[in-house]
PDB file of C-alpha atoms in Angstrom:
ATOM      1  CA  MET A   1     -62.282   4.619   1.224  1.00  0.00           C
ATOM      2  CA  ALA A   2     -65.081   2.056   1.079  1.00  0.00           C
ATOM      3  CA  GLU A   3     -65.375   2.523  -2.676  1.00  0.00           C
ATOM      4  CA  SER A   4     -61.605   2.149  -3.045  1.00  0.00           C
ATOM      5  CA  ALA A   5     -61.497  -1.068  -1.022  1.00  0.00           C
ATOM      6  CA  GLY A   6     -64.475  -2.410  -2.952  1.00  0.00           C
ATOM      7  CA  SER A   7     -62.790  -1.729  -6.292  1.00  0.00           C
ATOM      8  CA  VAL A   8     -59.642  -3.540  -5.167  1.00  0.00           C
ATOM      9  CA  MET A   9     -61.719  -6.539  -4.119  1.00  0.00           C
ATOM     10  CA  LEU A  10     -63.464  -6.519  -7.504  1.00  0.00           C
ATOM     11  CA  ALA A  11     -60.101  -6.420  -9.272  1.00  0.00           C
ATOM     12  CA  ARG A  12     -58.808  -9.384  -7.291  1.00  0.00           C
ATOM     13  CA  SER A  13     -62.063 -11.249  -7.881  1.00  0.00           C
ATOM     14  CA  ALA A  14     -61.808 -10.597 -11.613  1.00  0.00           C
ATOM     15  CA  MET A  15     -58.265 -11.997 -11.664  1.00  0.00           C
ATOM     16  CA  ASN A  16     -59.341 -15.117  -9.800  1.00  0.00           C
ATOM     17  CA  ARG A  17     -62.411 -15.585 -11.988  1.00  0.00           C
ATOM     18  CA  ALA A  18     -60.461 -15.188 -15.201  1.00  0.00           C
ATOM     19  CA  ALA A  19     -57.899 -17.688 -14.011  1.00  0.00           C
ATOM     20  CA  THR A  20     -60.340 -20.362 -12.791  1.00  0.00           C
ATOM     21  CA  GLU A  21     -63.378 -20.027 -15.046  1.00  0.00           C
ATOM     22  CA  GLY A  22     -62.036 -18.741 -18.349  1.00  0.00           C
ATOM     23  CA  GLN A  23     -60.586 -20.678 -21.225  1.00  0.00           C
ATOM     24  CA  ARG A  24     -57.299 -18.882 -20.742  1.00  0.00           C
ATOM     25  CA  PRO A  25     -55.342 -17.807 -17.640  1.00  0.00           C
ATOM     26  CA  ALA A  26     -55.728 -14.280 -16.275  1.00  0.00           C
ATOM     27  CA  GLY A  27     -52.167 -13.521 -17.293  1.00  0.00           C
ATOM     28  CA  ARG A  28     -48.787 -14.845 -18.315  1.00  0.00           C
ATOM     29  CA  PRO A  29     -46.252 -15.365 -15.527  1.00  0.00           C
ATOM     30  CA  VAL A  30     -42.832 -13.881 -16.236  1.00  0.00           C
ATOM     31  CA  ARG A  31     -39.872 -14.926 -14.100  1.00  0.00           C
ATOM     32  CA  GLY A  32     -36.180 -14.228 -14.144  1.00  0.00           C
ATOM     33  CA  ALA A  33     -34.510 -10.826 -14.153  1.00  0.00           C
ATOM     34  CA  ARG A  34     -33.762 -10.880 -17.891  1.00  0.00           C
ATOM     35  CA  ARG A  35     -37.309 -11.783 -18.930  1.00  0.00           C
ATOM     36  CA  ILE A  36     -38.841  -9.359 -16.443  1.00  0.00           C
ATOM     37  CA  SER A  37     -36.606  -6.574 -17.752  1.00  0.00           C
ATOM     38  CA  ALA A  38     -37.675  -7.386 -21.308  1.00  0.00           C
ATOM     39  CA  ALA A  39     -41.347  -7.331 -20.276  1.00  0.00           C
ATOM     40  CA  LEU A  40     -40.942  -3.911 -18.631  1.00  0.00           C
ATOM     41  CA  ALA A  41     -39.136  -2.576 -21.695  1.00  0.00           C
ATOM     42  CA  GLY A  42     -41.978  -3.888 -23.856  1.00  0.00           C
ATOM     43  CA  LEU A  43     -44.552  -2.129 -21.684  1.00  0.00           C
ATOM     44  CA  ALA A  44     -42.635   1.130 -21.947  1.00  0.00           C
ATOM     45  CA  ALA A  45     -42.312   0.846 -25.725  1.00  0.00           C
ATOM     46  CA  SER A  46     -46.023   0.094 -26.155  1.00  0.00           C
ATOM     47  CA  THR A  47     -47.238   3.020 -24.024  1.00  0.00           C
ATOM     48  CA  ARG A  48     -49.206   5.559 -26.033  1.00  0.00           C
ATOM     49  CA  TYR A  49     -51.664   7.610 -24.000  1.00  0.00           C
ATOM     50  CA  GLU A  50     -52.000   6.468 -20.350  1.00  0.00           C
ATOM     51  CA  LEU A  51     -49.875   5.018 -17.573  1.00  0.00           C
ATOM     52  CA  LEU A  52     -51.396   4.086 -14.193  1.00  0.00           C
ATOM     53  CA  THR A  53     -49.306   2.727 -11.328  1.00  0.00           C
ATOM     54  CA  PHE A  54     -49.424   1.665  -7.711  1.00  0.00           C
ATOM     55  CA  ASP A  55     -45.846   1.952  -6.505  1.00  0.00           C
ATOM     56  CA  ASP A  56     -43.823   1.796  -3.307  1.00  0.00           C
ATOM     57  CA  PRO A  57     -40.192   2.764  -3.970  1.00  0.00           C
ATOM     58  CA  VAL A  58     -39.343   2.256  -0.301  1.00  0.00           C
ATOM     59  CA  ALA A  59     -40.213  -1.456  -0.491  1.00  0.00           C
ATOM     60  CA  SER A  60     -37.824  -1.939  -3.395  1.00  0.00           C
ATOM     61  CA  ALA A  61     -35.035  -0.030  -1.658  1.00  0.00           C
ATOM     62  CA  ALA A  62     -35.349  -2.193   1.450  1.00  0.00           C
ATOM     63  CA  CYS A  63     -34.701  -5.414  -0.491  1.00  0.00           C
ATOM     64  CA  ALA A  64     -31.484  -6.804  -1.922  1.00  0.00           C
ATOM     65  CA  ILE A  65     -32.337  -6.136  -5.575  1.00  0.00           C
ATOM     66  CA  PRO A  66     -29.390  -5.763  -7.991  1.00  0.00           C
ATOM     67  CA  GLU A  67     -28.747  -2.122  -8.835  1.00  0.00           C
ATOM     68  CA  PRO A  68     -28.705  -2.751 -12.623  1.00  0.00           C
ATOM     69  CA  PHE A  69     -32.251  -4.122 -12.456  1.00  0.00           C
ATOM     70  CA  LEU A  70     -33.464  -1.147 -10.424  1.00  0.00           C
ATOM     71  CA  GLU A  71     -31.867   1.269 -12.869  1.00  0.00           C
ATOM     72  CA  LEU A  72     -33.368  -0.500 -15.884  1.00  0.00           C
ATOM     73  CA  ALA A  73     -36.826  -0.699 -14.297  1.00  0.00           C
ATOM     74  CA  GLY A  74     -36.645   3.002 -13.427  1.00  0.00           C
ATOM     75  CA  ALA A  75     -35.548   3.873 -16.958  1.00  0.00           C
ATOM     76  CA  CYS A  76     -38.454   1.886 -18.404  1.00  0.00           C
ATOM     77  CA  MET A  77     -40.976   3.700 -16.233  1.00  0.00           C
ATOM     78  CA  ARG A  78     -39.494   7.098 -17.082  1.00  0.00           C
ATOM     79  CA  ALA A  79     -39.646   6.243 -20.780  1.00  0.00           C
ATOM     80  CA  ALA A  80     -43.279   5.124 -20.463  1.00  0.00           C
ATOM     81  CA  ALA A  81     -44.157   8.310 -18.547  1.00  0.00           C
ATOM     82  CA  GLU A  82     -42.574  10.469 -21.240  1.00  0.00           C
ATOM     83  CA  ARG A  83     -44.522   8.689 -23.981  1.00  0.00           C
ATOM     84  CA  ALA A  84     -47.910   8.770 -22.232  1.00  0.00           C
ATOM     85  CA  GLU A  85     -50.267  11.726 -22.380  1.00  0.00           C
ATOM     86  CA  GLU A  86     -51.650  10.933 -18.910  1.00  0.00           C
ATOM     87  CA  VAL A  87     -49.575   9.529 -16.039  1.00  0.00           C
ATOM     88  CA  ARG A  88     -50.997   8.833 -12.583  1.00  0.00           C
ATOM     89  CA  ARG A  89     -48.855   7.357  -9.806  1.00  0.00           C
ATOM     90  CA  ILE A  90     -50.252   6.369  -6.412  1.00  0.00           C
ATOM     91  CA  VAL A  91     -47.700   5.796  -3.664  1.00  0.00           C
ATOM     92  CA  PRO A  92     -47.985   5.252   0.106  1.00  0.00           C
ATOM     93  CA  ARG A  93     -47.474   8.316   2.303  1.00  0.00           C
ATOM     94  CA  HIS A  94     -44.284   6.915   3.856  1.00  0.00           C
ATOM     95  CA  ALA A  95     -42.674   7.114   0.403  1.00  0.00           C
ATOM     96  CA  LEU A  96     -43.077  10.906   0.185  1.00  0.00           C
ATOM     97  CA  PRO A  97     -39.356  11.641   0.836  1.00  0.00           C
ATOM     98  CA  ARG A  98     -38.430   9.507  -2.165  1.00  0.00           C
ATOM     99  CA  LEU A  99     -41.293  10.916  -4.218  1.00  0.00           C
ATOM    100  CA  GLU A 100     -40.269  14.548  -3.700  1.00  0.00           C
ATOM    101  CA  GLY A 101     -37.271  14.115  -5.957  1.00  0.00           C
ATOM    102  CA  ALA A 102     -39.500  12.746  -8.708  1.00  0.00           C
ATOM    103  CA  LEU A 103     -42.275  15.343  -8.651  1.00  0.00           C
ATOM    104  CA  GLY A 104     -40.710  16.987 -11.684  1.00  0.00           C
ATOM    105  CA  ARG A 105     -41.270  13.886 -13.802  1.00  0.00           C
ATOM    106  CA  PRO A 106     -44.077  13.784 -16.360  1.00  0.00           C
ATOM    107  CA  GLY A 107     -47.534  13.146 -14.958  1.00  0.00           C
ATOM    108  CA  ARG A 108     -49.081  13.404 -11.537  1.00  0.00           C
ATOM    109  CA  ALA A 109     -48.660  11.603  -8.230  1.00  0.00           C
ATOM    110  CA  ARG A 110     -50.870  11.213  -5.181  1.00  0.00           C
ATOM    111  CA  LEU A 111     -50.398   9.801  -1.701  1.00  0.00           C
ATOM    112  CA  THR A 112     -52.442   7.226   0.196  1.00  0.00           C
ATOM    113  CA  GLU A 113     -51.952   5.401   3.493  1.00  0.00           C
ATOM    114  CA  SER A 114     -51.033   2.181   1.703  1.00  0.00           C
ATOM    115  CA  ILE A 115     -51.309   0.596  -1.716  1.00  0.00           C
ATOM    116  CA  PRO A 116     -53.149  -2.715  -2.191  1.00  0.00           C
ATOM    117  CA  PHE A 117     -50.393  -4.121  -4.437  1.00  0.00           C
ATOM    118  CA  LYS A 118     -47.821  -2.872  -6.904  1.00  0.00           C
ATOM    119  CA  MET A 119     -49.238  -2.466 -10.401  1.00  0.00           C
ATOM    120  CA  ILE A 120     -48.651  -1.032 -13.863  1.00  0.00           C
ATOM    121  CA  VAL A 121     -51.513  -0.480 -16.311  1.00  0.00           C
ATOM    122  CA  VAL A 122     -50.697   0.697 -19.843  1.00  0.00           C
ATOM    123  CA  ASP A 123     -53.381   2.217 -22.084  1.00  0.00           C
ATOM    124  CA  ARG A 124     -56.008   0.099 -20.255  1.00  0.00           C
ATOM    125  CA  THR A 125     -55.036  -2.819 -22.482  1.00  0.00           C
ATOM    126  CA  VAL A 126     -52.260  -4.536 -20.542  1.00  0.00           C
ATOM    127  CA  ALA A 127     -51.279  -4.687 -16.871  1.00  0.00           C
ATOM    128  CA  ALA A 128     -48.344  -6.029 -14.872  1.00  0.00           C
ATOM    129  CA  ILE A 129     -48.578  -7.133 -11.231  1.00  0.00           C
ATOM    130  CA  PRO A 130     -45.844  -8.784  -9.127  1.00  0.00           C
ATOM    131  CA  LEU A 131     -46.522 -12.451  -8.547  1.00  0.00           C
ATOM    132  CA  ASP A 132     -46.065 -11.800  -4.825  1.00  0.00           C
ATOM    133  CA  LEU A 133     -47.911  -8.426  -5.106  1.00  0.00           C
ATOM    134  CA  GLU A 134     -44.786  -6.736  -3.703  1.00  0.00           C
ATOM    135  CA  LEU A 135     -41.722  -6.814  -5.969  1.00  0.00           C
ATOM    136  CA  LEU A 136     -41.525  -7.017  -9.745  1.00  0.00           C
ATOM    137  CA  TYR A 137     -38.042  -8.509  -9.384  1.00  0.00           C
ATOM    138  CA  ASN A 138     -39.578 -11.670  -7.918  1.00  0.00           C
ATOM    139  CA  GLY A 139     -41.680 -12.223 -11.024  1.00  0.00           C
ATOM    140  CA  LEU A 140     -44.693 -10.572 -12.603  1.00  0.00           C
ATOM    141  CA  LEU A 141     -48.033 -11.499 -14.101  1.00  0.00           C
ATOM    142  CA  LEU A 142     -48.565  -9.905 -17.512  1.00  0.00           C
ATOM    143  CA  ILE A 143     -52.334  -9.455 -17.914  1.00  0.00           C
ATOM    144  CA  ARG A 144     -54.178  -8.776 -21.170  1.00  0.00           C
ATOM    145  CA  ASP A 145     -57.622 -10.063 -20.234  1.00  0.00           C
ATOM    146  CA  PRO A 146     -59.829  -6.964 -20.863  1.00  0.00           C
ATOM    147  CA  VAL A 147     -62.136  -7.650 -17.912  1.00  0.00           C
ATOM    148  CA  VAL A 148     -59.260  -7.913 -15.463  1.00  0.00           C
ATOM    149  CA  VAL A 149     -57.406  -4.907 -16.904  1.00  0.00           C
ATOM    150  CA  GLN A 150     -60.526  -2.743 -16.681  1.00  0.00           C
ATOM    151  CA  ALA A 151     -61.124  -3.907 -13.097  1.00  0.00           C
ATOM    152  CA  LEU A 152     -57.573  -2.904 -12.189  1.00  0.00           C
ATOM    153  CA  ALA A 153     -57.983   0.495 -13.867  1.00  0.00           C
ATOM    154  CA  ARG A 154     -61.219   1.024 -11.933  1.00  0.00           C
ATOM    155  CA  ALA A 155     -59.474   0.129  -8.659  1.00  0.00           C
ATOM    156  CA  HIS A 156     -56.767   2.661  -9.465  1.00  0.00           C
ATOM    157  CA  HIS A 157     -59.343   5.357 -10.241  1.00  0.00           C
ATOM    158  CA  ALA A 158     -61.186   4.750  -6.945  1.00  0.00           C
ATOM    159  CA  CYS A 159     -57.913   5.080  -4.999  1.00  0.00           C
ATOM    160  CA  TRP A 160     -56.917   8.167  -6.998  1.00  0.00           C
ATOM    161  CA  VAL A 161     -60.124   9.995  -6.095  1.00  0.00           C
ATOM    162  CA  THR A 162     -59.496   9.598  -2.353  1.00  0.00           C
ATOM    163  CA  ALA A 163     -55.698  10.024  -2.452  1.00  0.00           C
ATOM    164  CA  GLU A 164     -53.900  13.217  -1.409  1.00  0.00           C
ATOM    165  CA  ASP A 165     -52.113  15.564  -3.779  1.00  0.00           C
ATOM    166  CA  PRO A 166     -48.574  16.062  -2.336  1.00  0.00           C
ATOM    167  CA  ALA A 167     -48.387  19.485  -3.986  1.00  0.00           C
ATOM    168  CA  TYR A 168     -51.530  20.671  -2.159  1.00  0.00           C
ATOM    169  CA  ALA A 169     -50.942  23.035   0.726  1.00  0.00           C
ATOM    170  CA  PRO A 170     -53.908  23.748   3.023  1.00  0.00           C
ATOM    171  CA  PRO A 171     -54.753  27.431   3.410  1.00  0.00           C
ATOM    172  CA  PRO A 172     -53.111  29.080   6.432  1.00  0.00           C
ATOM    173  CA  PRO A 173     -55.334  29.720   9.453  1.00  0.00           C
ATOM    174  CA  PRO A 174     -56.668  33.231   9.970  1.00  0.00           C
ATOM    175  CA  PRO A 175     -54.309  35.505  11.939  1.00  0.00           C
ATOM    176  CA  PRO A 176     -54.664  35.505  15.741  1.00  0.00           C
ATOM    177  CA  GLY A 177     -55.704  39.167  15.731  1.00  0.00           C
ATOM    178  CA  ASP A 178     -59.101  38.218  14.266  1.00  0.00           C
ATOM    179  CA  LEU A 179     -60.391  37.366  17.758  1.00  0.00           C
ATOM    180  CA  PRO A 180     -62.244  40.406  19.160  1.00  0.00           C
ATOM    181  CA  PRO A 181     -60.476  41.450  22.384  1.00  0.00           C
ATOM    182  CA  GLN A 182     -63.671  41.371  24.476  1.00  0.00           C
ATOM    183  CA  LEU A 183     -64.053  37.669  23.608  1.00  0.00           C
ATOM    184  CA  ARG A 184     -60.557  36.621  24.719  1.00  0.00           C
ATOM    185  CA  PRO A 185     -61.551  36.203  28.413  1.00  0.00           C
ATOM    186  CA  VAL A 186     -64.620  34.207  27.336  1.00  0.00           C
ATOM    187  CA  LEU A 187     -62.509  31.846  25.208  1.00  0.00           C
ATOM    188  CA  ASP A 188     -60.040  31.390  28.080  1.00  0.00           C
ATOM    189  CA  ALA A 189     -62.911  30.558  30.429  1.00  0.00           C
ATOM    190  CA  LEU A 190     -64.308  27.979  28.005  1.00  0.00           C
ATOM    191  CA  LEU A 191     -60.901  26.364  27.533  1.00  0.00           C
ATOM    192  CA  ALA A 192     -60.469  26.235  31.323  1.00  0.00           C
ATOM    193  CA  GLY A 193     -63.720  24.274  31.590  1.00  0.00           C
ATOM    194  CA  LEU A 194     -65.392  26.767  33.925  1.00  0.00           C
ATOM    195  CA  THR A 195     -69.155  26.664  34.379  1.00  0.00           C
ATOM    196  CA  ASP A 196     -71.065  29.670  33.078  1.00  0.00           C
ATOM    197  CA  GLU A 197     -71.832  30.833  36.620  1.00  0.00           C
ATOM    198  CA  THR A 198     -68.197  30.607  37.755  1.00  0.00           C
ATOM    199  CA  ALA A 199     -66.885  32.242  34.578  1.00  0.00           C
ATOM    200  CA  ALA A 200     -69.377  35.111  34.778  1.00  0.00           C
ATOM    201  CA  ALA A 201     -68.487  35.779  38.426  1.00  0.00           C
ATOM    202  CA  ARG A 202     -64.755  35.611  37.732  1.00  0.00           C
ATOM    203  CA  LEU A 203     -65.074  38.008  34.776  1.00  0.00           C
ATOM    204  CA  GLY A 204     -67.289  40.393  36.752  1.00  0.00           C
ATOM    205  CA  MET A 205     -70.284  40.248  34.431  1.00  0.00           C
ATOM    206  CA  SER A 206     -73.839  39.029  34.711  1.00  0.00           C
ATOM    207  CA  ALA A 207     -74.750  35.517  33.644  1.00  0.00           C
ATOM    208  CA  ARG A 208     -76.854  37.044  30.849  1.00  0.00           C
ATOM    209  CA  THR A 209     -73.948  39.105  29.527  1.00  0.00           C
ATOM    210  CA  TYR A 210     -71.596  36.138  29.702  1.00  0.00           C
ATOM    211  CA  SER A 211     -74.097  33.972  27.821  1.00  0.00           C
ATOM    212  CA  ARG A 212     -74.335  36.646  25.139  1.00  0.00           C
ATOM    213  CA  ARG A 213     -70.549  36.816  24.824  1.00  0.00           C
ATOM    214  CA  VAL A 214     -70.389  33.034  24.486  1.00  0.00           C
ATOM    215  CA  GLY A 215     -72.897  33.284  21.646  1.00  0.00           C
ATOM    216  CA  GLU A 216     -70.755  35.951  19.964  1.00  0.00           C
ATOM    217  CA  LEU A 217     -67.695  33.714  20.294  1.00  0.00           C
ATOM    218  CA  MET A 218     -69.543  30.755  18.776  1.00  0.00           C
ATOM    219  CA  THR A 219     -70.610  32.936  15.852  1.00  0.00           C
ATOM    220  CA  ALA A 220     -67.040  34.140  15.343  1.00  0.00           C
ATOM    221  CA  LEU A 221     -65.831  30.530  15.329  1.00  0.00           C
ATOM    222  CA  GLY A 222     -68.623  29.342  13.042  1.00  0.00           C
ATOM    223  CA  THR A 223     -69.863  26.603  15.373  1.00  0.00           C
ATOM    224  CA  THR A 224     -72.597  25.937  17.925  1.00  0.00           C
ATOM    225  CA  SER A 225     -70.585  23.304  19.803  1.00  0.00           C
ATOM    226  CA  ARG A 226     -68.398  24.331  22.724  1.00  0.00           C
ATOM    227  CA  PHE A 227     -66.253  21.259  22.135  1.00  0.00           C
ATOM    228  CA  ARG A 228     -65.726  22.220  18.502  1.00  0.00           C
ATOM    229  CA  ALA A 229     -65.084  25.819  19.557  1.00  0.00           C
ATOM    230  CA  GLY A 230     -61.837  24.849  21.267  1.00  0.00           C
ATOM    231  CA  ALA A 231     -60.626  22.872  18.255  1.00  0.00           C
ATOM    232  CA  GLU A 232     -61.560  25.669  15.854  1.00  0.00           C
ATOM    233  CA  ALA A 233     -59.873  28.292  18.035  1.00  0.00           C
ATOM    234  CA  ALA A 234     -56.686  26.189  18.022  1.00  0.00           C
ATOM    235  CA  ARG A 235     -56.856  25.804  14.241  1.00  0.00           C
ATOM    236  CA  ARG A 236     -57.102  29.575  13.861  1.00  0.00           C
ATOM    237  CA  GLY A 237     -54.162  30.173  16.152  1.00  0.00           C
ATOM    238  CA  TRP A 238     -56.264  31.864  18.825  1.00  0.00           C
ATOM    239  CA  VAL A 239     -54.992  29.556  21.554  1.00  0.00           C
TER     240      VAL A 239
END
């Protein structure tokens, strides 16, 4: 996450530096629904091998954006995705319900807690960012400065590495029957927070035997920490 945040800061710094120190601005502002639509169509038509995006479809749905613009913008992105050999979308986790219907589209998508700003990068040669960092409908900055575009692509890569694949399903925990029956009373005693002396007396065994059984339980759970033992037992469905 630190690398991801650092890359975003570098990207923003590169945009500011290009705009204030260079002989040309970092990008060309595009305003007005018709011009923005034309810019998006141009990006889609120019796509050849790679499309990188930060996107939040929920943010767009929550705003009063004309339906024709949303349909055209969606069509442009679908066209670009179909033309590109590599497509990588990063969306915030709260957008997963909307993303599920689009998982069949070309390319791949990953989830993160939040996106730094909305963004489109085409073939690492041109990028588009909303002027307000939120909605393309409110205007966009069309960026061709190679330093800034590469900084944005690097920020996307850093976020991609740490993002979650929505198609990934964690392996199921081992079945409850894996817990040896002689260790069940020991696990219950640990979860109850009993001292070793009290647990041994309650279970009718010597302190030495109880200590040995605790060691066997720790080995079965793959930990040496009694605190972690409870969490691991819960993960395995033994509780």
